[in-house]
PDB file of C-alpha atoms in Angstrom:
ATOM      1  CA  ARG A1289     123.228 101.833 175.319  1.00 88.00           C
ATOM      2  CA  LEU A1290     121.132 101.918 172.161  1.00 91.00           C
ATOM      3  CA  SER A1291     118.691  98.997 172.229  1.00 92.00           C
ATOM      4  CA  GLU A1292     118.349  96.494 169.397  1.00 92.00           C
ATOM      5  CA  SER A1293     114.622  97.241 169.455  1.00 93.00           C
ATOM      6  CA  ILE A1294     115.402 100.386 167.431  1.00 92.00           C
ATOM      7  CA  GLY A1295     114.920  98.118 164.425  1.00 91.00           C
ATOM      8  CA  ASN A1296     111.205  97.900 165.152  1.00 92.00           C
ATOM      9  CA  PHE A1297     110.631 101.552 164.241  1.00 92.00           C
ATOM     10  CA  THR A1298     110.711 100.905 160.524  1.00 90.00           C
ATOM     11  CA  SER A1299     108.708 104.036 159.640  1.00 92.00           C
ATOM     12  CA  ILE A1300     111.098 106.474 161.297  1.00 94.00           C
ATOM     13  CA  GLU A1301     112.702 109.023 158.959  1.00 95.00           C
ATOM     14  CA  VAL A1302     114.669 111.249 161.345  1.00 95.00           C
ATOM     15  CA  LEU A1303     116.792 109.931 164.233  1.00 95.00           C
ATOM     16  CA  ASP A1304     118.906 112.377 166.251  1.00 95.00           C
ATOM     17  CA  LEU A1305     120.571 110.848 169.321  1.00 95.00           C
ATOM     18  CA  SER A1306     123.620 113.098 169.323  1.00 95.00           C
ATOM     19  CA  ASP A1307     125.310 114.265 172.532  1.00 93.00           C
ATOM     20  CA  ASN A1308     123.717 111.676 174.833  1.00 93.00           C
ATOM     21  CA  ASP A1309     126.796 109.778 176.047  1.00 93.00           C
ATOM     22  CA  ILE A1310     125.414 106.507 174.647  1.00 94.00           C
ATOM     23  CA  LYS A1311     127.877 103.652 175.070  1.00 94.00           C
ATOM     24  CA  GLY A1312     128.390 100.293 173.398  1.00 94.00           C
ATOM     25  CA  SER A1313     128.212  99.431 169.722  1.00 94.00           C
ATOM     26  CA  ILE A1314     125.703 100.686 167.179  1.00 95.00           C
ATOM     27  CA  PRO A1315     123.117  97.869 166.841  1.00 94.00           C
ATOM     28  CA  THR A1316     122.965  96.146 163.469  1.00 93.00           C
ATOM     29  CA  GLU A1317     119.174  96.498 163.564  1.00 94.00           C
ATOM     30  CA  ILE A1318     119.555 100.146 162.653  1.00 94.00           C
ATOM     31  CA  GLY A1319     120.059  98.926 159.105  1.00 92.00           C
ATOM     32  CA  LEU A1320     116.375  97.884 159.069  1.00 93.00           C
ATOM     33  CA  LEU A1321     115.179 101.504 159.114  1.00 94.00           C
ATOM     34  CA  SER A1322     114.684 101.626 155.366  1.00 92.00           C
ATOM     35  CA  LYS A1323     112.948 105.024 155.415  1.00 94.00           C
ATOM     36  CA  LEU A1324     115.639 106.760 157.439  1.00 95.00           C
ATOM     37  CA  ARG A1325     116.782 110.031 155.860  1.00 95.00           C
ATOM     38  CA  TYR A1326     118.521 111.793 158.746  1.00 96.00           C
ATOM     39  CA  LEU A1327     120.782 110.003 161.246  1.00 96.00           C
ATOM     40  CA  ARG A1328     122.898 111.754 163.873  1.00 96.00           C
ATOM     41  CA  LEU A1329     124.748 109.625 166.433  1.00 96.00           C
ATOM     42  CA  SER A1330     127.591 112.084 166.980  1.00 95.00           C
ATOM     43  CA  TYR A1331     129.120 113.100 170.328  1.00 94.00           C
ATOM     44  CA  ASN A1332     128.449 109.815 172.089  1.00 95.00           C
ATOM     45  CA  ALA A1333     130.638 106.900 173.181  1.00 94.00           C
ATOM     46  CA  PHE A1334     129.846 104.313 170.520  1.00 95.00           C
ATOM     47  CA  THR A1335     132.643 101.768 170.010  1.00 93.00           C
ATOM     48  CA  GLY A1336     133.594  99.073 167.529  1.00 92.00           C
ATOM     49  CA  ALA A1337     132.722  98.858 163.856  1.00 93.00           C
ATOM     50  CA  ALA A1338     129.727 100.662 162.400  1.00 94.00           C
ATOM     51  CA  PRO A1339     127.074  98.185 161.154  1.00 94.00           C
ATOM     52  CA  VAL A1340     127.170  97.135 157.519  1.00 93.00           C
ATOM     53  CA  GLY A1341     123.452  97.883 157.259  1.00 93.00           C
ATOM     54  CA  LEU A1342     124.184 101.627 157.180  1.00 94.00           C
ATOM     55  CA  GLY A1343     125.335 101.167 153.612  1.00 91.00           C
ATOM     56  CA  LYS A1344     121.952  99.733 152.650  1.00 91.00           C
ATOM     57  CA  LEU A1345     119.860 102.723 153.728  1.00 93.00           C
ATOM     58  CA  LYS A1346     118.885 103.990 150.283  1.00 92.00           C
ATOM     59  CA  GLN A1347     116.964 107.044 151.546  1.00 93.00           C
ATOM     60  CA  LEU A1348     119.783 108.347 153.743  1.00 94.00           C
ATOM     61  CA  GLN A1349     120.674 112.006 153.150  1.00 94.00           C
ATOM     62  CA  LEU A1350     122.655 112.812 156.300  1.00 95.00           C
ATOM     63  CA  LEU A1351     124.909 110.618 158.432  1.00 96.00           C
ATOM     64  CA  GLN A1352     126.984 112.063 161.288  1.00 96.00           C
ATOM     65  CA  LEU A1353     129.026 109.702 163.477  1.00 95.00           C
ATOM     66  CA  GLN A1354     131.861 111.966 164.638  1.00 94.00           C
ATOM     67  CA  THR A1355     133.305 112.136 168.159  1.00 93.00           C
ATOM     68  CA  ASN A1356     132.756 108.483 169.019  1.00 93.00           C
ATOM     69  CA  ARG A1357     135.109 105.501 169.252  1.00 92.00           C
ATOM     70  CA  ILE A1358     134.080 103.861 165.979  1.00 93.00           C
ATOM     71  CA  THR A1359     137.068 101.958 164.609  1.00 91.00           C
ATOM     72  CA  LYS A1360     135.797 100.782 161.225  1.00 92.00           C
ATOM     73  CA  MET A1361     133.341 102.033 158.635  1.00 93.00           C
ATOM     74  CA  PRO A1362     131.439  99.814 156.178  1.00 92.00           C
ATOM     75  CA  ASN A1363     131.224 100.610 152.502  1.00 91.00           C
ATOM     76  CA  ILE A1364     128.698 103.443 152.409  1.00 91.00           C
ATOM     77  CA  PRO A1365     127.837 104.921 148.987  1.00 90.00           C
ATOM     78  CA  GLN A1366     128.433 108.598 148.393  1.00 89.00           C
ATOM     79  CA  LEU A1367     125.545 110.656 149.753  1.00 91.00           C
ATOM     80  CA  ASP A1368     123.936 113.551 147.915  1.00 89.00           C
ATOM     81  CA  GLU A1369     125.410 116.826 149.223  1.00 87.00           C
ATOM     82  CA  ASN A1370     122.683 119.101 147.849  1.00 88.00           C
ATOM     83  CA  ASN A1371     120.785 119.365 151.142  1.00 88.00           C
ATOM     84  CA  TYR A1372     123.500 119.412 153.808  1.00 90.00           C
ATOM     85  CA  TYR A1373     126.611 120.187 151.773  1.00 90.00           C
ATOM     86  CA  LYS A1374     129.855 119.259 153.543  1.00 90.00           C
ATOM     87  CA  SER A1375     127.989 118.216 156.707  1.00 92.00           C
ATOM     88  CA  THR A1376     126.297 115.362 154.832  1.00 94.00           C
ATOM     89  CA  PHE A1377     128.594 112.497 155.921  1.00 95.00           C
ATOM     90  CA  VAL A1378     130.876 113.117 158.918  1.00 95.00           C
ATOM     91  CA  THR A1379     133.086 110.664 160.834  1.00 94.00           C
ATOM     92  CA  ASP A1380     136.318 110.660 162.867  1.00 93.00           C
ATOM     93  CA  CYS A1381     138.521 110.166 159.805  1.00 91.00           C
ATOM     94  CA  GLY A1382     140.730 113.205 160.458  1.00 89.00           C
ATOM     95  CA  VAL A1383     144.254 113.485 161.845  1.00 86.00           C
ATOM     96  CA  PRO A1384     145.597 113.583 164.487  1.00 86.00           C
ATOM     97  CA  THR A1385     143.565 110.552 165.440  1.00 88.00           C
ATOM     98  CA  ALA A1386     142.752 108.933 168.780  1.00 84.00           C
ATOM     99  CA  PHE A1387     143.191 105.484 167.197  1.00 84.00           C
ATOM    100  CA  ASP A1388     146.299 103.543 166.169  1.00 83.00           C
ATOM    101  CA  GLU A1389     145.423 104.372 162.568  1.00 83.00           C
ATOM    102  CA  ALA A1390     143.111 107.007 161.148  1.00 83.00           C
ATOM    103  CA  LEU A1391     139.596 105.829 160.336  1.00 89.00           C
ATOM    104  CA  LEU A1392     139.202 105.127 156.617  1.00 90.00           C
ATOM    105  CA  CYS A1393     136.187 106.747 154.992  1.00 90.00           C
ATOM    106  CA  ASP A1394     136.461 107.326 151.251  1.00 86.00           C
ATOM    107  CA  ASN A1395     133.047 108.932 150.776  1.00 90.00           C
ATOM    108  CA  CYS A1396     132.977 111.132 153.874  1.00 93.00           C
ATOM    109  CA  THR A1397     132.335 114.790 153.128  1.00 93.00           C
ATOM    110  CA  MET A1398     133.968 115.956 156.367  1.00 93.00           C
ATOM    111  CA  CYS A1399     136.539 114.436 158.721  1.00 93.00           C
ATOM    112  CA  CYS A1400     136.943 115.241 162.421  1.00 93.00           C
ATOM    113  CA  ASN A1401     140.139 114.626 164.393  1.00 91.00           C
ATOM    114  CA  ALA A1402     141.040 113.886 168.018  1.00 89.00           C
ATOM    115  CA  ASN A1403     140.870 117.599 168.830  1.00 89.00           C
ATOM    116  CA  GLU A1404     137.244 117.658 167.601  1.00 87.00           C
ATOM    117  CA  ASP A1405     138.251 119.915 164.722  1.00 90.00           C
ATOM    118  CA  CYS A1406     136.377 119.084 161.534  1.00 91.00           C
ATOM    119  CA  TYR A1407     137.520 119.817 157.989  1.00 90.00           C
ATOM    120  CA  PRO A1408     135.865 119.207 154.621  1.00 90.00           C
ATOM    121  CA  GLN A1409     137.407 116.305 152.764  1.00 83.00           C
ATOM    122  CA  GLU A1410     138.458 117.888 149.498  1.00 74.00           C
ATOM    123  CA  GLU A1411     141.123 117.149 146.940  1.00 68.00           C
ATOM    124  CA  THR A1412     144.222 119.314 147.032  1.00 65.00           C
ATOM    125  CA  ARG A1413     145.112 121.305 143.926  1.00 71.00           C
ATOM    126  CA  ILE A1414     147.949 118.887 143.226  1.00 70.00           C
ATOM    127  CA  ALA A1415     145.595 115.905 143.444  1.00 66.00           C
ATOM    128  CA  GLU A1416     142.962 117.694 141.382  1.00 66.00           C
ATOM    129  CA  HIS A1417     145.241 118.749 138.519  1.00 71.00           C
ATOM    130  CA  LEU A1418     147.967 116.081 138.599  1.00 72.00           C
ATOM    131  CA  GLY A1419     146.292 113.167 140.368  1.00 71.00           C
ATOM    132  CA  LEU A1420     149.182 112.921 142.856  1.00 71.00           C
ATOM    133  CA  SER A1421     149.379 112.995 146.639  1.00 69.00           C
ATOM    134  CA  TYR A1422     151.721 115.438 148.372  1.00 67.00           C
ATOM    135  CA  VAL A1423     154.199 112.654 149.152  1.00 70.00           C
ATOM    136  CA  THR A1424     154.267 111.348 145.574  1.00 78.00           C
ATOM    137  CA  PHE A1425     154.592 114.884 144.236  1.00 75.00           C
ATOM    138  CA  ALA A1426     157.503 115.563 146.615  1.00 75.00           C
ATOM    139  CA  VAL A1427     159.283 112.378 145.480  1.00 79.00           C
ATOM    140  CA  VAL A1428     158.795 113.286 141.806  1.00 82.00           C
ATOM    141  CA  LEU A1429     159.951 116.850 142.440  1.00 79.00           C
ATOM    142  CA  PHE A1430     163.050 115.662 144.305  1.00 79.00           C
ATOM    143  CA  ALA A1431     163.847 113.165 141.534  1.00 82.00           C
ATOM    144  CA  CYS A1432     163.568 115.971 138.964  1.00 83.00           C
ATOM    145  CA  PHE A1433     165.869 118.097 141.096  1.00 79.00           C
ATOM    146  CA  VAL A1434     168.451 115.304 141.261  1.00 78.00           C
ATOM    147  CA  VAL A1435     168.251 114.795 137.487  1.00 82.00           C
ATOM    148  CA  PHE A1436     168.631 118.546 136.959  1.00 80.00           C
ATOM    149  CA  CYS A1437     171.699 118.637 139.225  1.00 72.00           C
ATOM    150  CA  CYS A1438     173.243 115.705 137.339  1.00 75.00           C
ATOM    151  CA  MET A1439     172.637 117.458 134.021  1.00 80.00           C
ATOM    152  CA  VAL A1440     174.220 120.661 135.334  1.00 72.00           C
ATOM    153  CA  ALA A1441     177.204 118.704 136.675  1.00 69.00           C
ATOM    154  CA  LEU A1442     177.609 116.903 133.341  1.00 75.00           C
ATOM    155  CA  SER A1443     177.398 120.193 131.451  1.00 75.00           C
ATOM    156  CA  LEU A1444     180.038 121.758 133.695  1.00 68.00           C
ATOM    157  CA  TYR A1445     182.237 118.696 133.273  1.00 68.00           C
ATOM    158  CA  LEU A1446     182.018 118.833 129.481  1.00 73.00           C
ATOM    159  CA  PHE A1447     182.589 122.589 129.499  1.00 70.00           C
ATOM    160  CA  SER A1448     185.619 122.162 131.748  1.00 66.00           C
ATOM    161  CA  ASN A1449     187.126 119.505 129.466  1.00 69.00           C
ATOM    162  CA  ARG A1450     186.625 121.721 126.438  1.00 70.00           C
ATOM    163  CA  LYS A1451     188.159 124.688 128.213  1.00 63.00           C
ATOM    164  CA  ASN A1452     191.133 122.598 129.336  1.00 62.00           C
ATOM    165  CA  SER A1453     191.752 121.321 125.832  1.00 65.00           C
ATOM    166  CA  GLU A1454     191.838 124.900 124.528  1.00 57.00           C
ATOM    167  CA  ASN A1455     194.136 126.111 127.291  1.00 59.00           C
ATOM    168  CA  ALA A1456     196.717 123.411 127.937  1.00 52.00           C
ATOM    169  CA  VAL A1457     199.079 125.836 129.640  1.00 47.00           C
ATOM    170  CA  THR A1458     197.023 125.924 132.842  1.00 49.00           C
ATOM    171  CA  THR A1459     198.122 123.214 135.279  1.00 50.00           C
ATOM    172  CA  SER A1460     195.696 120.775 136.807  1.00 51.00           C
ATOM    173  CA  THR A1461     196.330 122.207 140.284  1.00 53.00           C
ATOM    174  CA  GLU A1462     195.499 125.716 139.146  1.00 53.00           C
ATOM    175  CA  ARG A1463     192.343 124.486 137.430  1.00 52.00           C
ATOM    176  CA  SER A1464     191.262 122.657 140.577  1.00 59.00           C
ATOM    177  CA  GLU A1465     191.799 125.733 142.739  1.00 64.00           C
ATOM    178  CA  GLU A1466     189.898 127.934 140.307  1.00 68.00           C
ATOM    179  CA  ASP A1467     187.016 125.454 140.189  1.00 64.00           C
ATOM    180  CA  ASP A1468     186.900 125.286 143.991  1.00 63.00           C
ATOM    181  CA  LYS A1469     186.843 129.075 144.301  1.00 68.00           C
ATOM    182  CA  TYR A1470     184.074 129.320 141.715  1.00 67.00           C
ATOM    183  CA  ALA A1471     182.028 126.632 143.476  1.00 64.00           C
ATOM    184  CA  LEU A1472     182.468 128.335 146.847  1.00 64.00           C
ATOM    185  CA  SER A1473     181.379 131.659 145.386  1.00 67.00           C
ATOM    186  CA  ARG A1474     178.133 130.011 144.272  1.00 67.00           C
ATOM    187  CA  ILE A1475     177.510 127.862 147.358  1.00 65.00           C
ATOM    188  CA  GLY A1476     178.726 130.338 149.971  1.00 65.00           C
ATOM    189  CA  ASN A1477     181.819 130.065 152.158  1.00 66.00           C
ATOM    190  CA  GLU A1478     179.736 129.683 155.325  1.00 70.00           C
ATOM    191  CA  SER A1479     177.355 127.085 153.925  1.00 72.00           C
ATOM    192  CA  VAL A1480     177.622 123.515 155.206  1.00 69.00           C
ATOM    193  CA  TYR A1481     177.515 122.408 151.562  1.00 65.00           C
ATOM    194  CA  SER A1482     180.919 124.029 151.037  1.00 71.00           C
ATOM    195  CA  TYR A1483     182.341 120.797 152.449  1.00 66.00           C
ATOM    196  CA  PHE A1484     181.459 119.147 149.149  1.00 67.00           C
ATOM    197  CA  VAL A1485     184.365 120.970 147.449  1.00 67.00           C
ATOM    198  CA  THR A1486     186.910 119.732 149.988  1.00 67.00           C
ATOM    199  CA  ASP A1487     188.830 116.468 150.071  1.00 68.00           C
ATOM    200  CA  LYS A1488     188.070 115.815 153.742  1.00 72.00           C
ATOM    201  CA  VAL A1489     185.981 112.724 154.470  1.00 73.00           C
ATOM    202  CA  LEU A1490     184.585 114.235 157.671  1.00 78.00           C
ATOM    203  CA  GLY A1491     183.460 117.333 155.769  1.00 73.00           C
ATOM    204  CA  TRP A1492     181.628 115.236 153.185  1.00 74.00           C
ATOM    205  CA  LEU A1493     180.026 113.209 155.995  1.00 81.00           C
ATOM    206  CA  VAL A1494     178.756 116.369 157.716  1.00 80.00           C
ATOM    207  CA  ALA A1495     177.337 117.700 154.426  1.00 77.00           C
ATOM    208  CA  PHE A1496     175.570 114.422 153.613  1.00 79.00           C
ATOM    209  CA  VAL A1497     174.133 114.098 157.136  1.00 83.00           C
ATOM    210  CA  THR A1498     172.820 117.664 156.930  1.00 83.00           C
ATOM    211  CA  LEU A1499     171.274 116.980 153.531  1.00 79.00           C
ATOM    212  CA  GLY A1500     169.635 113.796 154.832  1.00 80.00           C
ATOM    213  CA  ILE A1501     168.171 115.613 157.863  1.00 84.00           C
ATOM    214  CA  GLN A1502     166.750 118.353 155.647  1.00 81.00           C
ATOM    215  CA  ILE A1503     165.155 115.825 153.293  1.00 80.00           C
ATOM    216  CA  GLY A1504     163.736 113.924 156.289  1.00 78.00           C
ATOM    217  CA  LEU A1505     162.203 117.110 157.717  1.00 80.00           C
ATOM    218  CA  LEU A1506     160.754 117.959 154.310  1.00 78.00           C
ATOM    219  CA  VAL A1507     159.112 114.544 153.998  1.00 75.00           C
ATOM    220  CA  PHE A1508     157.797 114.790 157.578  1.00 74.00           C
ATOM    221  CA  PHE A1509     156.119 118.144 156.940  1.00 77.00           C
ATOM    222  CA  ILE A1510     154.732 116.981 153.597  1.00 70.00           C
ATOM    223  CA  ILE A1511     153.150 113.906 155.195  1.00 68.00           C
ATOM    224  CA  ALA A1512     151.814 116.010 158.091  1.00 67.00           C
ATOM    225  CA  SER A1513     150.323 118.576 155.757  1.00 63.00           C
ATOM    226  CA  GLU A1514     148.528 115.892 153.752  1.00 55.00           C
TER     227      GLU A1514
END
């Protein structure tokens, strides 16, 4: 256990206690080390919330708290990455996580997960250029796809009405059969979506269930990738 008396060493600038199997919580007195520039408490067994005083260490240039059991981080300002780059501020904010919910750390430069794999916390290209998360982008993309399909369906409907008005000799049954054959040639006779051009309720149900499963899998992988 790390003693509260650590707060008495107010002149200390470098503190590296990593990989020592230290248990218990990080003492709040560590926030009294106003000259501290380098703090490594990684690879121990610290538990509970990190002390709020960590956010008040104005001289801090490196803070590494990964591979512990810290469940909550205080508001710590963004640290200068010029000296230690992506290793400047590291916590267990990665996924998969050993906690019920992933540790929140907005200003961390690197996040480690339950497998002790650490990755730089960087914006994706979508977030950088569009300001959207993967999930939001997927929803917008799917909505655009639905709108596009509706526009295509409306265009085909209008085209069909115009064609029918010009050729009144063709019966409605013949037109329906021709439309079904054309749709099947585009969808594919062996595709599950071919049920959409039938009048069977069970066929439509199978097609909709398949579509729902595919969308669910897509959302799952998008969330996992983010």
